[in-house]
CSV table of C-alpha atoms in Angstrom, one decimal:
chain,number,residue,atom,x,y,z
A,204,MET,CA,0.0,0.0,0.0
A,205,ILE,CA,1.3,3.4,-0.9
A,206,GLU,CA,2.6,5.6,1.9
A,207,ASP,CA,3.5,9.2,2.0
A,208,VAL,CA,6.7,10.3,3.7
A,209,LEU,CA,7.8,13.7,4.8
A,210,PHE,CA,11.3,14.4,5.9
A,211,ALA,CA,12.0,17.3,8.3
A,212,SER,CA,15.0,18.7,10.0
A,213,THR,CA,13.0,18.8,13.3
A,214,LEU,CA,9.9,17.1,14.5
A,215,VAL,CA,8.4,18.3,17.8
A,216,THR,CA,5.4,16.6,19.4
A,217,PRO,CA,3.9,15.7,22.8
A,218,ALA,CA,3.8,12.0,23.2
A,219,GLY,CA,2.1,9.5,25.5
A,220,ASP,CA,-1.2,9.4,27.3
A,221,ALA,CA,-3.2,12.6,27.5
A,222,PRO,CA,-3.4,14.8,29.3
A,223,ARG,CA,0.2,15.7,29.9
A,224,ARG,CA,1.2,17.2,33.3
A,225,GLY,CA,4.1,18.9,35.0
A,226,PRO,CA,7.4,17.8,33.4
A,227,GLY,CA,5.4,15.7,31.0
A,228,LEU,CA,4.3,18.9,29.2
A,229,ALA,CA,7.7,19.0,27.6
A,230,PRO,CA,7.4,17.7,24.0
A,231,THR,CA,9.6,15.2,22.3
A,232,VAL,CA,12.1,16.8,19.9
A,233,VAL,CA,13.5,14.6,17.0
A,234,ARG,CA,16.2,15.8,14.7
A,235,ASP,CA,16.5,14.5,11.1
A,236,ALA,CA,13.0,13.2,11.3
A,237,ALA,CA,10.5,11.4,9.1
A,238,LEU,CA,6.7,11.4,9.2
A,239,VAL,CA,4.9,8.6,7.4
A,240,TRP,CA,1.2,8.3,6.8
A,241,ARG,CA,-1.1,6.0,5.0
A,242,ASP,CA,-4.7,6.8,4.0
A,243,GLY,CA,-4.4,10.0,6.1
A,244,LEU,CA,-3.3,8.3,9.3
A,245,ILE,CA,0.2,8.4,10.8
A,246,VAL,CA,2.1,5.1,10.7
A,247,TYR,CA,5.5,6.4,11.9
A,248,ALA,CA,6.9,9.6,13.4
A,249,GLY,CA,10.6,9.5,14.5
A,250,PRO,CA,14.2,9.5,13.4
A,251,VAL,CA,15.0,8.8,9.7
A,252,SER,CA,17.5,6.3,11.0
A,253,GLU,CA,14.7,4.2,12.5
A,254,LEU,CA,12.3,4.4,9.5
A,255,PRO,CA,10.5,1.0,9.3
A,256,PRO,CA,11.9,-1.3,6.7
A,257,GLU,CA,8.4,-2.0,5.3
A,258,VAL,CA,8.1,1.6,4.1
A,259,ASP,CA,8.7,1.3,0.4
A,260,ALA,CA,10.9,4.3,-0.3
A,261,GLU,CA,10.5,3.8,-4.1
A,262,ALA,CA,6.8,3.9,-3.9
A,263,THR,CA,6.5,6.9,-1.6
A,264,ASP,CA,5.7,10.5,-2.5
A,265,GLU,CA,8.7,12.0,-0.7
A,266,LEU,CA,8.7,15.5,0.6
A,267,ARG,CA,11.4,17.5,2.4
A,268,VAL,CA,10.6,20.6,4.5
A,269,HIS,CA,12.8,23.1,6.3
A,270,GLY,CA,11.3,24.1,9.6
A,271,ALA,CA,9.9,22.2,12.6
A,272,VAL,CA,7.0,19.9,12.0
A,273,ILE,CA,4.5,20.0,14.9
A,274,PRO,CA,0.9,18.8,15.5
A,275,GLY,CA,-1.8,21.0,14.2
A,276,PHE,CA,-3.0,23.4,16.9
A,277,VAL,CA,-6.3,22.5,18.8
A,278,ASP,CA,-8.3,25.5,20.0
A,279,CYS,CA,-10.6,24.2,22.8
A,280,HIS,CA,-12.3,27.5,23.7
A,281,THR,CA,-13.8,29.7,21.0
A,282,HIS,CA,-17.2,31.4,20.7
A,283,LEU,CA,-17.8,30.9,17.0
A,284,PRO,CA,-20.2,31.2,15.3
A,285,PHE,CA,-21.0,34.8,16.0
A,286,PHE,CA,-21.8,37.9,13.9
A,287,GLY,CA,-20.3,41.3,14.1
A,288,TRP,CA,-17.7,43.1,16.2
A,289,ARG,CA,-17.7,45.3,19.3
A,290,ALA,CA,-14.7,47.5,18.9
A,291,ASP,CA,-16.5,50.4,20.6
A,292,GLU,CA,-16.7,48.4,23.8
A,293,PHE,CA,-12.9,47.9,23.6
A,294,GLU,CA,-12.6,51.7,23.5
A,295,ALA,CA,-15.0,52.1,26.4
A,296,ARG,CA,-13.0,49.7,28.5
A,297,LEU,CA,-9.8,51.7,27.7
A,298,ALA,CA,-11.7,54.8,29.0
A,299,GLY,CA,-12.5,53.0,32.3
A,300,ARG,CA,-15.7,51.1,31.8
A,301,THR,CA,-15.7,47.5,33.1
A,302,TYR,CA,-16.9,44.3,31.6
A,303,ALA,CA,-19.7,44.2,34.1
A,304,ASP,CA,-20.6,47.8,33.3
A,305,LEU,CA,-21.0,47.1,29.6
A,306,GLN,CA,-23.0,43.9,30.2
A,307,GLY,CA,-25.3,45.6,32.6
A,308,GLY,CA,-25.9,48.3,30.0
A,309,GLY,CA,-27.1,45.9,27.4
A,310,GLY,CA,-23.7,45.4,25.8
A,311,GLY,CA,-21.4,42.4,25.9
A,312,ILE,CA,-23.0,39.0,25.5
A,313,LEU,CA,-26.5,40.6,25.2
A,314,ARG,CA,-25.4,42.8,22.3
A,315,SER,CA,-23.8,39.9,20.4
A,316,ALA,CA,-27.1,38.0,20.9
A,317,ARG,CA,-28.9,40.9,19.2
A,318,LEU,CA,-26.4,41.0,16.4
A,319,LEU,CA,-26.7,37.3,15.7
A,320,ALA,CA,-30.5,37.5,15.8
A,321,GLY,CA,-30.5,40.3,13.3
A,322,ALA,CA,-28.5,38.4,10.7
A,323,ASP,CA,-29.9,35.5,8.5
A,324,ASP,CA,-28.1,32.2,8.5
A,325,GLU,CA,-26.2,32.8,5.2
A,326,ARG,CA,-24.9,36.2,6.4
A,327,VAL,CA,-23.6,34.5,9.6
A,328,LEU,CA,-21.9,31.8,7.7
A,329,ASP,CA,-20.4,34.3,5.2
A,330,PHE,CA,-19.0,36.1,8.2
A,331,CYS,CA,-17.6,33.1,10.1
A,332,VAL,CA,-16.1,30.9,7.3
A,333,PRO,CA,-13.3,33.4,6.5
A,334,LEU,CA,-12.5,33.6,10.3
A,335,ALA,CA,-12.2,29.8,10.4
A,336,GLU,CA,-10.0,30.0,7.3
A,337,GLU,CA,-7.8,32.5,9.0
A,338,MET,CA,-7.5,30.2,12.0
A,339,LEU,CA,-6.4,27.4,9.6
A,340,ALA,CA,-3.8,29.6,8.1
A,341,ASN,CA,-2.5,30.2,11.7
A,342,GLY,CA,-2.2,26.4,12.2
A,343,THR,CA,-5.5,25.6,13.9
A,344,THR,CA,-6.6,22.2,12.6
A,345,ALA,CA,-9.3,21.4,15.3
A,346,LEU,CA,-11.5,23.7,17.3
A,347,GLU,CA,-14.5,24.1,19.5
A,348,LEU,CA,-17.6,26.0,18.4
A,349,LYS,CA,-20.1,27.3,21.0
A,350,THR,CA,-23.6,28.5,21.4
A,351,GLY,CA,-24.3,31.2,23.9
A,352,TYR,CA,-25.4,34.1,21.7
A,353,GLY,CA,-28.9,32.7,21.0
A,354,LEU,CA,-30.3,33.4,24.4
A,355,SER,CA,-33.8,32.0,23.6
A,356,VAL,CA,-35.0,28.5,23.0
A,357,GLU,CA,-35.1,28.9,19.3
A,358,GLY,CA,-32.1,31.2,19.2
A,359,GLU,CA,-29.8,28.7,21.0
A,360,LEU,CA,-31.0,25.8,18.8
A,361,ARG,CA,-30.5,27.9,15.8
A,362,GLN,CA,-26.9,28.7,16.8
A,363,ALA,CA,-26.2,25.1,17.4
A,364,ARG,CA,-27.5,24.2,14.0
A,365,LEU,CA,-25.4,27.1,12.6
A,366,ALA,CA,-22.4,25.6,14.3
A,367,ARG,CA,-23.0,22.2,12.7
A,368,ARG,CA,-23.4,24.0,9.3
A,369,LEU,CA,-20.2,25.9,9.8
A,370,ALA,CA,-18.4,22.6,10.8
A,371,GLY,CA,-19.5,21.2,7.4
A,372,GLU,CA,-18.1,24.2,5.5
A,373,ILE,CA,-14.6,24.2,7.0
A,374,PRO,CA,-12.0,21.5,6.8
A,375,GLN,CA,-11.0,21.5,10.5
A,376,THR,CA,-12.2,18.9,13.1
A,377,THR,CA,-14.9,20.6,15.2
A,378,VAL,CA,-16.7,20.0,18.5
A,379,VAL,CA,-19.9,21.9,19.4
A,380,THR,CA,-20.6,23.0,23.0
A,381,LEU,CA,-24.0,24.2,24.3
A,382,LEU,CA,-23.4,27.4,26.3
A,383,SER,CA,-27.0,28.4,26.8
A,384,CYS,CA,-26.1,29.4,30.4
A,385,HIS,CA,-23.9,32.3,29.1
A,386,ALA,CA,-26.1,35.2,30.2
A,387,VAL,CA,-29.7,35.6,31.5
A,388,PRO,CA,-31.9,36.7,28.6
A,389,GLU,CA,-34.0,39.8,29.1
A,390,GLY,CA,-37.4,38.9,30.5
A,391,TYR,CA,-36.2,35.9,32.5
A,392,GLU,CA,-35.2,35.3,36.1
A,393,ARG,CA,-32.0,33.4,36.4
A,394,LYS,CA,-33.4,30.2,37.9
A,395,ALA,CA,-36.2,30.1,35.4
A,396,TRP,CA,-33.8,30.4,32.5
A,397,VAL,CA,-31.7,27.6,33.9
A,398,GLU,CA,-34.8,25.4,34.0
A,399,VAL,CA,-35.6,26.3,30.3
A,400,VAL,CA,-32.0,25.3,29.4
A,401,CYS,CA,-32.0,22.1,31.3
A,402,GLY,CA,-35.6,21.1,30.5
A,403,GLU,CA,-36.1,22.3,26.9
A,404,ILE,CA,-32.9,23.4,25.1
A,405,LEU,CA,-30.5,20.7,26.2
A,406,PRO,CA,-32.8,17.7,25.6
A,407,VAL,CA,-33.6,18.8,22.1
A,408,ALA,CA,-30.0,19.7,21.3
A,409,ALA,CA,-28.8,16.3,22.6
A,410,SER,CA,-31.5,14.3,20.9
A,411,GLU,CA,-30.8,15.9,17.5
A,412,GLY,CA,-27.1,15.4,17.9
A,413,LEU,CA,-26.4,19.2,17.7
A,414,VAL,CA,-23.9,19.4,20.5
A,415,ASP,CA,-21.1,17.4,22.0
A,416,ALA,CA,-20.7,19.1,25.4
A,417,VAL,CA,-22.4,21.5,27.8
A,418,ASP,CA,-20.8,24.7,29.3
A,419,ILE,CA,-21.9,27.2,31.9
A,420,TYR,CA,-20.6,30.7,32.9
A,421,VAL,CA,-20.4,31.0,36.6
A,422,GLU,CA,-19.9,34.6,37.7
A,423,ASP,CA,-21.8,37.2,39.8
A,424,ILE,CA,-23.1,38.7,36.5
A,425,ALA,CA,-24.2,35.3,35.2
A,426,PHE,CA,-24.9,32.0,37.1
A,427,ASP,CA,-24.1,30.5,40.5
A,428,LEU,CA,-22.9,27.2,42.0
A,429,ASP,CA,-26.4,25.9,42.4
A,430,ASP,CA,-27.0,26.6,38.6
A,431,LEU,CA,-23.7,24.7,37.9
A,432,ALA,CA,-25.0,21.7,39.8
A,433,ARG,CA,-28.3,21.8,38.0
A,434,VAL,CA,-26.6,22.0,34.6
A,435,ALA,CA,-24.2,19.2,35.5
A,436,GLU,CA,-27.2,17.0,36.4
A,437,ALA,CA,-28.9,17.7,33.1
A,438,ALA,CA,-25.6,17.2,31.1
A,439,ALA,CA,-25.1,13.9,32.8
A,440,ALA,CA,-28.7,12.8,32.0
A,441,ALA,CA,-28.0,13.7,28.3
A,442,GLY,CA,-24.7,11.8,28.3
A,443,LEU,CA,-22.7,14.9,27.6
A,444,PRO,CA,-19.5,16.2,29.2
A,445,LEU,CA,-19.6,19.3,31.3
A,446,ARG,CA,-17.4,22.4,31.1
A,447,CYS,CA,-17.3,25.6,33.1
A,448,HIS,CA,-16.3,29.2,32.7
A,449,ALA,CA,-14.8,29.6,36.2
A,450,ASP,CA,-13.4,32.5,38.3
A,451,GLN,CA,-12.8,34.9,35.5
A,452,LEU,CA,-14.0,38.2,37.0
A,453,GLY,CA,-13.9,37.2,40.7
A,454,ASP,CA,-13.5,34.3,43.1
A,455,SER,CA,-16.8,32.3,42.9
A,456,SER,CA,-15.3,29.0,44.1
A,457,ALA,CA,-16.5,27.7,40.7
A,458,THR,CA,-13.2,25.9,39.9
A,459,ALA,CA,-13.4,23.5,42.9
A,460,ALA,CA,-17.1,23.0,42.2
A,461,ALA,CA,-16.4,22.1,38.6
A,462,VAL,CA,-13.9,19.5,39.7
A,463,ARG,CA,-16.5,18.1,42.2
A,464,GLU,CA,-19.0,17.8,39.3
A,465,GLY,CA,-16.5,16.0,37.1
A,466,ALA,CA,-16.3,18.8,34.6
A,467,ARG,CA,-14.0,18.2,31.7
A,468,SER,CA,-12.5,21.7,32.2
A,469,ALA,CA,-12.5,24.8,34.2
A,470,ASP,CA,-11.7,27.8,32.0
A,471,HIS,CA,-10.3,31.3,32.6
A,472,LEU,CA,-9.2,30.9,36.3
A,473,ASN,CA,-8.0,34.5,36.7
A,474,HIS,CA,-9.3,34.6,40.3
A,475,VAL,CA,-9.1,30.9,41.2
A,476,ASN,CA,-8.6,30.4,44.9
A,477,PRO,CA,-6.1,28.1,46.5
A,478,ALA,CA,-8.7,25.4,47.0
A,479,GLY,CA,-9.5,25.6,43.3
A,480,VAL,CA,-5.8,25.3,42.4
A,481,ALA,CA,-5.4,22.3,44.7
A,482,ALA,CA,-8.5,20.6,43.2
A,483,LEU,CA,-7.3,21.0,39.7
A,484,CYS,CA,-3.8,19.8,40.6
A,485,ALA,CA,-5.3,16.6,42.1
A,486,ALA,CA,-8.0,16.1,39.5
A,487,ASP,CA,-7.9,13.2,37.0
A,488,ALA,CA,-10.9,14.3,34.9
A,489,THR,CA,-10.8,18.1,34.9
A,490,GLY,CA,-8.3,20.3,33.0
A,491,ALA,CA,-7.3,23.9,33.4
A,492,VAL,CA,-7.9,26.0,30.3
A,493,LEU,CA,-6.0,29.3,30.3
A,494,LEU,CA,-7.1,32.1,28.0
A,495,PRO,CA,-4.2,34.6,28.0
A,496,VAL,CA,-5.4,37.0,25.3
A,497,SER,CA,-8.6,37.6,27.3
A,498,THR,CA,-6.4,38.3,30.3
A,499,LEU,CA,-4.4,40.8,28.3
A,500,PHE,CA,-7.4,42.4,26.6
A,501,LEU,CA,-9.2,43.0,29.9
A,502,ARG,CA,-6.0,43.9,31.7
A,503,ALA,CA,-7.0,41.3,34.3
A,504,ASP,CA,-5.0,39.6,37.0
A,505,PRO,CA,-3.3,36.5,35.5
A,506,PRO,CA,-4.2,33.1,36.8
A,507,PRO,CA,-1.6,31.2,38.8
A,508,ALA,CA,-0.3,29.4,35.7
A,509,ARG,CA,3.0,28.3,37.1
A,510,GLY,CA,1.4,27.0,40.3
A,511,LEU,CA,-1.0,24.9,38.2
A,512,ILE,CA,1.7,23.6,35.9
A,513,ASP,CA,4.2,22.8,38.6
A,514,GLY,CA,1.4,21.3,40.8
A,515,GLY,CA,0.4,18.8,38.1
A,516,ALA,CA,-2.8,20.3,36.6
A,517,ALA,CA,-3.7,19.4,33.0
A,518,VAL,CA,-3.2,22.8,31.5
A,519,SER,CA,-4.4,23.9,28.1
A,520,VAL,CA,-4.1,27.3,26.3
A,521,ALA,CA,-6.9,28.5,24.0
A,522,THR,CA,-7.8,31.8,22.2
A,523,ASP,CA,-11.3,32.4,23.7
A,524,PHE,CA,-12.0,33.9,20.3
A,525,ASN,CA,-15.0,36.1,20.6
A,526,PRO,CA,-16.0,39.7,19.5
A,527,GLY,CA,-15.9,41.3,22.9
A,528,THR,CA,-13.0,40.2,25.2
A,529,SER,CA,-10.7,38.2,22.9
A,530,PRO,CA,-11.0,39.0,19.2
A,531,CYS,CA,-8.0,36.9,18.4
A,532,GLN,CA,-8.2,33.7,16.4
A,533,SER,CA,-4.4,32.9,16.3
A,534,LEU,CA,-3.1,30.2,18.7
A,535,PRO,CA,0.5,31.3,17.9
A,536,GLU,CA,-0.5,34.7,19.3
A,537,ALA,CA,-2.2,33.1,22.4
A,538,ILE,CA,1.0,31.1,22.9
A,539,ALA,CA,3.1,34.3,22.7
A,540,VAL,CA,0.9,36.0,25.4
A,541,ALA,CA,1.0,32.9,27.6
A,542,ALA,CA,4.7,32.8,27.5
A,543,SER,CA,5.1,36.4,28.5
A,544,LEU,CA,2.2,36.7,31.0
A,545,TYR,CA,2.1,33.3,32.4
A,546,ARG,CA,5.8,32.3,32.2
A,547,MET,CA,5.1,29.2,30.2
A,548,THR,CA,8.0,27.7,28.3
A,549,PRO,CA,7.6,27.3,24.5
A,550,GLY,CA,7.5,23.5,24.9
A,551,GLU,CA,4.8,23.6,27.6
A,552,ALA,CA,2.8,26.0,25.5
A,553,LEU,CA,3.0,23.8,22.5
A,554,THR,CA,1.6,20.8,24.4
A,555,ALA,CA,-1.0,23.1,26.0
A,556,ALA,CA,-2.1,24.1,22.5
A,557,THR,CA,-2.2,20.6,20.9
A,558,LEU,CA,-2.6,17.4,22.9
A,559,ASN,CA,-4.0,18.7,26.1
A,560,PRO,CA,-6.8,20.7,24.4
A,561,ALA,CA,-7.6,17.7,22.2
A,562,TRP,CA,-8.1,15.8,25.5
A,563,VAL,CA,-10.4,18.5,26.8
A,564,LEU,CA,-12.5,18.2,23.6
A,565,GLY,CA,-12.5,14.4,23.8
A,566,ILE,CA,-10.7,13.9,20.5
A,567,ASP,CA,-7.1,13.1,21.7
A,568,ASP,CA,-7.5,9.6,20.2
A,569,ARG,CA,-7.5,11.2,16.8
A,570,VAL,CA,-5.5,14.5,16.9
A,571,GLY,CA,-3.2,16.5,19.1
A,572,SER,CA,0.1,14.7,18.6
A,573,LEU,CA,2.1,13.1,15.9
A,574,GLU,CA,1.8,9.4,16.9
A,575,PRO,CA,0.8,6.3,15.0
A,576,GLY,CA,-2.9,5.8,14.5
A,577,LYS,CA,-3.7,9.5,14.7
A,578,ARG,CA,-4.7,11.7,11.7
A,579,ALA,CA,-1.8,13.3,9.9
A,580,ASP,CA,-2.8,16.8,10.9
A,581,PHE,CA,0.4,18.8,11.2
A,582,VAL,CA,2.0,22.2,10.7
A,583,VAL,CA,5.3,23.2,9.2
A,584,LEU,CA,6.9,26.2,11.0
A,585,ASP,CA,9.2,28.7,9.4
A,586,SER,CA,11.9,27.9,11.9
A,587,ASP,CA,13.4,24.7,13.4
A,588,ASP,CA,13.0,26.3,16.9
A,589,VAL,CA,9.5,26.3,18.4
A,590,ALA,CA,10.7,29.1,20.7
A,591,MET,CA,10.3,31.4,17.7
A,592,VAL,CA,6.5,31.0,18.0
A,593,PRO,CA,6.2,33.0,21.3
A,594,TYR,CA,9.4,35.0,20.5
A,595,ARG,CA,7.8,36.9,17.6
A,596,PRO,CA,4.2,37.9,18.6
A,597,GLY,CA,2.2,39.2,15.7
A,598,HIS,CA,4.2,37.1,13.2
A,599,ASN,CA,2.5,34.0,11.7
A,600,PRO,CA,5.1,31.3,12.1
A,601,VAL,CA,3.1,28.8,10.1
A,602,ARG,CA,4.5,27.9,6.7
A,603,GLU,CA,2.3,25.0,5.8
A,604,VAL,CA,-0.8,23.3,7.2
A,605,TRP,CA,-1.7,19.7,6.5
A,606,LEU,CA,-4.9,17.8,7.2
A,607,ALA,CA,-5.1,14.0,6.9
A,608,GLY,CA,-1.9,14.1,5.0
A,609,ARG,CA,-3.0,16.7,2.5
A,610,ARG,CA,-1.6,20.2,2.3
A,611,VAL,CA,-4.5,22.7,2.8
A,612,ALA,CA,-2.8,26.0,3.5
């Protein structure tokens, strides 16, 4: 059977069981490497000197690249699909307005909900597809899509269907998350909306196969720990994993609660308390998703990233791509900010943007590392040194992007 072989001066990949923790976040570096795939799946990744004898060199389509070959980036926290931007809110925050101020005045999430409601499906897709294409050009080969800007029964189900349509129009692997508990819609009391989400939206979304996970935003301007428990119960009944926006704007003890509920991740963590840190460091099932561009954009206190890494938490880095607090779809840029703000090493950040987020999304058996049996989704950088990714913020270090062994960008 014909195999394809790519020869590279350097191959850098996390390896082993996911998620990687502590010193295990450091990826494997192979010099003078070969990557072999058959029918889009990797059959070998390692030194040229150990290339399996069964690889028929005469029958292969041989390629040689100059620059490090790494797994495609996996973005496990984005808010696509959405419609429209909120640059004026950025200016308002620069002038002293807070995130809570804007949300309370009808801006923020509520404004994005109005923008989405005012655009028909084709306009939304026409807006989002180029954004996903830009993500691909920056090396993102798998990503999460979310609801959360529908904020009505029909609006949330519509956004979930739009997410599935978007997934069908872009080449990346996608996972769709139901974030109906993102904000309380106008005209609802918080508890009443939670019951609508758990009793109406979630059962329909699950039965129609529209979503793969469930998320909730726990914050004093959003939902509380009792709501988290109720959503966790409904997600479990639907057979869907739970995720949680936790401790972003203040200490709500949501991180420790998310761990107790068996959530797949607790995300943001800017104000996580010591009990939350300890819970994540001891957790087998719950990862810590850090969103450094959001931290930078809001000029927020950074989470205790080093404490989480050194304590053994399963740390991931994502963009939090959204129109209000992180309008950045580049994981190389998120890695650069993580290195500077959170003191993550380039190697740690690479694993935190590939294998660990694949585990958060439940797709680490298919993507996230360059190991036999996984899809040949990889990126060729413009340097042999992965430290150049965070070293040059604003520069796209991605020279080529491959999906299932086919060059797509």
